[in-house]
Each structure stands twice: as C-alpha cells, then as structure tokens.
Short mmCIF file of C-alpha atoms in Angstrom, two decimals:
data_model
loop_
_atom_site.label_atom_id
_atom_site.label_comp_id
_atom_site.label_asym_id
_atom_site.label_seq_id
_atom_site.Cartn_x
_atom_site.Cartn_y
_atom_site.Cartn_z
CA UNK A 221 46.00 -172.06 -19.12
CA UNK A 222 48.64 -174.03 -16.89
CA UNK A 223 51.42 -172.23 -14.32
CA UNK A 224 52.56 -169.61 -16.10
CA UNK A 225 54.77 -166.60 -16.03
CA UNK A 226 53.18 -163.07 -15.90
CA UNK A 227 54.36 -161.26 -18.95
CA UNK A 228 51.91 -160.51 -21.03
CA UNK A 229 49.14 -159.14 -18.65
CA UNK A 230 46.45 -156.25 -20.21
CA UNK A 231 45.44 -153.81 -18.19
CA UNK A 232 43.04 -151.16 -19.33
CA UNK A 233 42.11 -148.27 -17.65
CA UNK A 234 39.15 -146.15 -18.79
CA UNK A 235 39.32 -147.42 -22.20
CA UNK A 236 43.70 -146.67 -22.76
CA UNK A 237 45.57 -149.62 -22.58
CA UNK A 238 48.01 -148.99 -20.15
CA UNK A 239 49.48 -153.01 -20.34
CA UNK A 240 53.08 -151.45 -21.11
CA UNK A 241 53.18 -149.43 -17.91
CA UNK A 242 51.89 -151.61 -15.66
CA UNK A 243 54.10 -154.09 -13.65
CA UNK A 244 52.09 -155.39 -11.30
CA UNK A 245 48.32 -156.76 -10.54
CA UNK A 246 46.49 -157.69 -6.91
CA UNK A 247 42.83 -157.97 -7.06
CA UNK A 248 40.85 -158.23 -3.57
CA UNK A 249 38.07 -159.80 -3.12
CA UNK A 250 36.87 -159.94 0.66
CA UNK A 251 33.74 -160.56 2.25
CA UNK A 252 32.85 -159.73 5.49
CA UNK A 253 32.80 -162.21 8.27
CA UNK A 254 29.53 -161.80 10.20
CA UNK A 255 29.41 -163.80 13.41
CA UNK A 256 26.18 -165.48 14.24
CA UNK A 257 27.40 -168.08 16.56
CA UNK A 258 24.81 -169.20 19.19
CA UNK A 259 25.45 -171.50 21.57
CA UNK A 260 26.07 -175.13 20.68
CA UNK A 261 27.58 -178.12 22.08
CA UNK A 262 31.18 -178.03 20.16
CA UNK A 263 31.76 -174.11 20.61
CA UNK A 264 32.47 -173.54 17.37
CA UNK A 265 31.66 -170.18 15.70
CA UNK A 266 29.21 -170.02 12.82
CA UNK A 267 29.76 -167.04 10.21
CA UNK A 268 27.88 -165.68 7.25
CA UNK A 269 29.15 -163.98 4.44
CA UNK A 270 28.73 -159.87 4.74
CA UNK A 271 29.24 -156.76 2.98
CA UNK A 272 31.62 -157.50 0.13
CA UNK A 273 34.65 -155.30 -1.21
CA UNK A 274 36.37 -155.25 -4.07
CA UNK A 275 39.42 -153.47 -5.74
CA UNK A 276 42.93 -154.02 -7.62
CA UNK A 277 45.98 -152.36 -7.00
CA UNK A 278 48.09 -152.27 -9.60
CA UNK A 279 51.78 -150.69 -10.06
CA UNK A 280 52.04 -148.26 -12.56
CA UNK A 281 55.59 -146.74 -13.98
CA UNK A 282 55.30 -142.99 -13.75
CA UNK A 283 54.85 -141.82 -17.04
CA UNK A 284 53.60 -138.14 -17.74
CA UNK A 285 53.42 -138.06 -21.94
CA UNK A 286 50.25 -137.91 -23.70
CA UNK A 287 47.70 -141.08 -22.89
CA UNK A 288 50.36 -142.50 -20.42
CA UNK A 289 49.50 -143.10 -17.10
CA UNK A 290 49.30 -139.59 -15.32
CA UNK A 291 47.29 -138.29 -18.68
CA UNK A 292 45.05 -140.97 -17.72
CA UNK A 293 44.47 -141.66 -14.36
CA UNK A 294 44.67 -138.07 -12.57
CA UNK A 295 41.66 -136.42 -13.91
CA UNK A 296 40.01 -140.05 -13.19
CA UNK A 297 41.21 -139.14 -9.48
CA UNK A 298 40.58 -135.73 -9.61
CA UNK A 299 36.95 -135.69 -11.23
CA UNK A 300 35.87 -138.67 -8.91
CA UNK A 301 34.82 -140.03 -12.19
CA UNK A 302 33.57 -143.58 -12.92
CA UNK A 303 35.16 -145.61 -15.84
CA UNK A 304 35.95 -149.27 -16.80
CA UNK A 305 38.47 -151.13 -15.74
CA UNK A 306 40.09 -154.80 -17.78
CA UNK A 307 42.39 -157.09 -16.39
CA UNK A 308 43.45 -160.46 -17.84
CA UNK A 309 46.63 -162.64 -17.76
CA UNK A 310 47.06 -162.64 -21.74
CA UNK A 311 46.82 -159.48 -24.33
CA UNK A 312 47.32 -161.25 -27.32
CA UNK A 313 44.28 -163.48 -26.86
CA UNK A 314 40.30 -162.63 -26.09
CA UNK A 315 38.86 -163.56 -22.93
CA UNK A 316 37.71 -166.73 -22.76
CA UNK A 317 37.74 -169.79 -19.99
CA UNK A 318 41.63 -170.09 -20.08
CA UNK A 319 42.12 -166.37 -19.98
CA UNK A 320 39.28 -165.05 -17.85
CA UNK A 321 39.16 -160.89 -17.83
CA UNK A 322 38.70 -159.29 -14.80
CA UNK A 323 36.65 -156.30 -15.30
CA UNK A 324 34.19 -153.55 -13.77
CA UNK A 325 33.02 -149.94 -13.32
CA UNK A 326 35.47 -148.39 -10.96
CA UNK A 327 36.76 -145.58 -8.96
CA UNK A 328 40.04 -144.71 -8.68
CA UNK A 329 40.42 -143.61 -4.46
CA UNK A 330 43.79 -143.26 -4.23
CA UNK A 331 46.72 -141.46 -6.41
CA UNK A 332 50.11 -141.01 -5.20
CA UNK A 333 53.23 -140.74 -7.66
CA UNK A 334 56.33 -140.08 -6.20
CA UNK A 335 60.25 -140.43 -6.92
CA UNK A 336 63.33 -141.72 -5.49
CA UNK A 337 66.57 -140.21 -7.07
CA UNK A 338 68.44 -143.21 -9.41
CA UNK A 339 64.99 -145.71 -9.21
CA UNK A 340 62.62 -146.37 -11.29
CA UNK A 341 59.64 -144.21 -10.99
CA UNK A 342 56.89 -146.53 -9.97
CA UNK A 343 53.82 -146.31 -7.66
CA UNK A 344 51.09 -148.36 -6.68
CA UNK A 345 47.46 -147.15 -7.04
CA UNK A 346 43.94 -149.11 -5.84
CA UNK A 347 40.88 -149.03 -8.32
CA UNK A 348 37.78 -149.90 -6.44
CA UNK A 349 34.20 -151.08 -7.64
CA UNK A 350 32.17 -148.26 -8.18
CA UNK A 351 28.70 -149.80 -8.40
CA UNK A 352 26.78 -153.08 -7.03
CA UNK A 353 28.01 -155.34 -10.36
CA UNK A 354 30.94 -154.86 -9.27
CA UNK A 355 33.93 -156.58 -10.55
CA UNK A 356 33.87 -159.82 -11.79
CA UNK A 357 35.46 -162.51 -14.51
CA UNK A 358 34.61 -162.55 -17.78
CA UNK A 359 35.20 -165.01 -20.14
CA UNK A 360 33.47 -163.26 -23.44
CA UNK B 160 26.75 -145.28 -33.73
CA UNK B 161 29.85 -143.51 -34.46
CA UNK B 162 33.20 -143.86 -36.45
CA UNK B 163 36.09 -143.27 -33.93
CA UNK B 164 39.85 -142.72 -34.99
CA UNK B 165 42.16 -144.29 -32.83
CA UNK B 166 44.89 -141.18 -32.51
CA UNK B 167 46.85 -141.69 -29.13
CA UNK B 168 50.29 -143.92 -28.67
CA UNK B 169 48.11 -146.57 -26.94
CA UNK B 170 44.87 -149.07 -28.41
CA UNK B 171 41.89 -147.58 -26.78
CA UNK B 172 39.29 -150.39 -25.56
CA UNK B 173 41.59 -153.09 -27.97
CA UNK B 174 41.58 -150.40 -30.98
CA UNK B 175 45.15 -150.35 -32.16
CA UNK B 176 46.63 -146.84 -33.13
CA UNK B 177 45.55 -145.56 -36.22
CA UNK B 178 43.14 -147.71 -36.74
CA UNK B 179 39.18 -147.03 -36.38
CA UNK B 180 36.12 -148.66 -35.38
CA UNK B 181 32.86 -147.95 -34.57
CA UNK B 182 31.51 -147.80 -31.20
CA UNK B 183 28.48 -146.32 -28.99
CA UNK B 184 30.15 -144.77 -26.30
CA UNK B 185 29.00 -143.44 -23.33
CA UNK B 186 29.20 -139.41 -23.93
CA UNK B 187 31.07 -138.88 -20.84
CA UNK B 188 33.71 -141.74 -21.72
CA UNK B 189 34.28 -139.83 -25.20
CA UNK B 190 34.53 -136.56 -23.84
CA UNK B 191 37.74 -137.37 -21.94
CA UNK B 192 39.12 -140.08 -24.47
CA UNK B 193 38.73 -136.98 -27.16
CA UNK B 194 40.15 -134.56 -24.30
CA UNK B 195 43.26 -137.07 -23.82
CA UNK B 196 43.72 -137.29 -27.18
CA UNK B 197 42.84 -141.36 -27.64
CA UNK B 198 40.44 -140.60 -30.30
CA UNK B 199 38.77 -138.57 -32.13
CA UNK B 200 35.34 -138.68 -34.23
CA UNK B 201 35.34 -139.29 -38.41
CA UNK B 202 31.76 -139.88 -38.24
CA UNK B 203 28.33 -139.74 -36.31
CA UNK B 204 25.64 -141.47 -37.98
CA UNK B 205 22.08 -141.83 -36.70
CA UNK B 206 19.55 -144.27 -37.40
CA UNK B 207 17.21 -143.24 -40.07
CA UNK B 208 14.69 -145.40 -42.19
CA UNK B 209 15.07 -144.39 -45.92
CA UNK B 210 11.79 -143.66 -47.86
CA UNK B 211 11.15 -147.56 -49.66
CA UNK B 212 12.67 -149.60 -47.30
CA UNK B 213 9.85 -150.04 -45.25
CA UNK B 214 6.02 -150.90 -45.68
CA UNK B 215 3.65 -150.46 -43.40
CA UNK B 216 0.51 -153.00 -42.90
CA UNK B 217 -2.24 -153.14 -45.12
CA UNK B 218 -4.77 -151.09 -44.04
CA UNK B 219 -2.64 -148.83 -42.35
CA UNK B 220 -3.07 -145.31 -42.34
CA UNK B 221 -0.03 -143.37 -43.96
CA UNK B 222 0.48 -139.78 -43.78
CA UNK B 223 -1.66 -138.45 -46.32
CA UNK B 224 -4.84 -140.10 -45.24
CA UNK B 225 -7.41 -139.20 -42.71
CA UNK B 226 -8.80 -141.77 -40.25
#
C-alpha cells in the first residue's frame, strides 16, 4: 500500500467493531534504553534494548447505545478484563503484507469520557498489552 | 464448536449483522458479547463419533470382549 489517506481504518475492540466510532489511532512501541557504557576511547554511550511497552490510544466518539463504545469498553475497564484488540489501515480488505493488522490481548487502563457543551463528544482512551505476546503485526 | 447469531448494530470479530458463523470462543469472551447483546447462540454442537464411522484395528478389543 503507497501514502495514503486514513479513512477506512478497522478497529475492533473485544470482538465489536467499533471502526465507525473511532477517529483516531497511535500505537507505541518503546523499548527501554539500558545504559551499559564503559569506558572507551570515543566516549560514546553504548545501550541495550530493555523492558518493552506497548499500547494504542485511540479516539473514540462518545456513544452510549447498545454495542457502541461505552456498552463496550466500560465493563472492559471496570472488570479489569482481558480481550482482543485489531487494528489495520483498511476494513474492506484481510490482512495481508500491504495491510498489516495490528493486534493483541489487551487491557484497557484508562477510561475517561467527558463533554464540552456545542463539540463533538470525543475522548481518547489507551489499550495496553496484557500478556508477554504482546501486540504485534499480522499479515494473515 | 458453536453456531453464533450476529444480533448487535455492529460485525462482531468481521461477522456482519444478522449474519452467523461458527466459532469456538473463549467462554468468558461469549459471556459478555451475549451480555452486550453482539450475539447470541443458535447452536452448540459437540464432537461425537457416530456408531459406523469408525473401525478400530484388527485385533482390537471392542466393548463386548474380555481381554
């Protein structure tokens, strides 16, 4: 897949496709820097690669009907349950090397709808891996 | 294996509303999709081996011999 335009994102959340209320997707995917430098004759520091952590934030419209996103994701929240979680750029195809889907067991740490008078109601929320597989691309 | 209903306004895991498919899901995952109202259960079905359709070795004791 070349440059493209985010429009057609899917973004499932325990299963529900929640694509139409979703506006917005940032994975992270960090590493830990872990200094080992010793001495040496340029001074520069030498690093390995540490503890990794990984989650998505993704912006949600506030939407409180049946299956929509407060059905969905507040007793995720609440229960401290573990569930799946999909991402990929393009919901009318599979996953597959042009349209790799980023997926995982997760945990959903942090839930915090809100509302401004005359905006749209929209909040962000962060999913984070819940297990040592992590998250990772998929392209079956 | 079960036969899942897909009965909520959004596809649950790609199923499109109204449609069904069959699926092993874990029990804890279809308590809250049924609880939500995504789905709901036509049919369980368990694995069973029909009387004929197997045969065991020759020699092989069945059950209404004695070793």
């Amino acid at each position: 897949m070349s440059k493209r335009i985010a429009l057609k994102d899917f973004v499932e959340v325990d299963g529900v496709d929640l694509s139409n209320f979703a506006s917005a997707v940032q994975t992270h995917n960090d590493d830990e820097l872990v200094d080992v430098s010793g001495f040496n004759a340029t001074g520069a520091d030498e690093n390995l690669q540490g503890k990794r952590t990984q989650s998505v934030d993704v912006t949600f419209f506030g939407s409180y009907g049946s299956g929509e996103v407060h059905d969905t994701l507040w007793h995720l929240y609440r229960d401290r349950v573990t569930f799946t979680f999909k991402w990929r750029p393009d919901q009318t195809q599979a996953a597959g090397p042009t349209n790799p889907q980023y997926s995982g067991n997760a945990n959903l740490n942090s839930y915090g709808p809100g509302a401004t008078r005359g905006q749209a109601d929209s909040f962000q929320v962060t999913f984070s891996a819940a297990d040592e597989e992590g998250f990772d691309f998929v392209e079956t | 294996m079960s036969v899942y209903l897909v009965t909520g306004t959004s596809a649950y895991r790609e199923h499109k509303p109204g449609t069904t498919f069959e699926a092993v899901l874990h029990p804890a995952a279809e308590e809250r999709a049924i609880a939500r109202g995504d789905i709901e259960v036509l049919e369980r079905s368990q694995p069973t081996l029909r009387p004929g359709s197997y045969r065991l070795p020759a020699g092989w004791p069945t059950d209404h011999q004695e070793d």
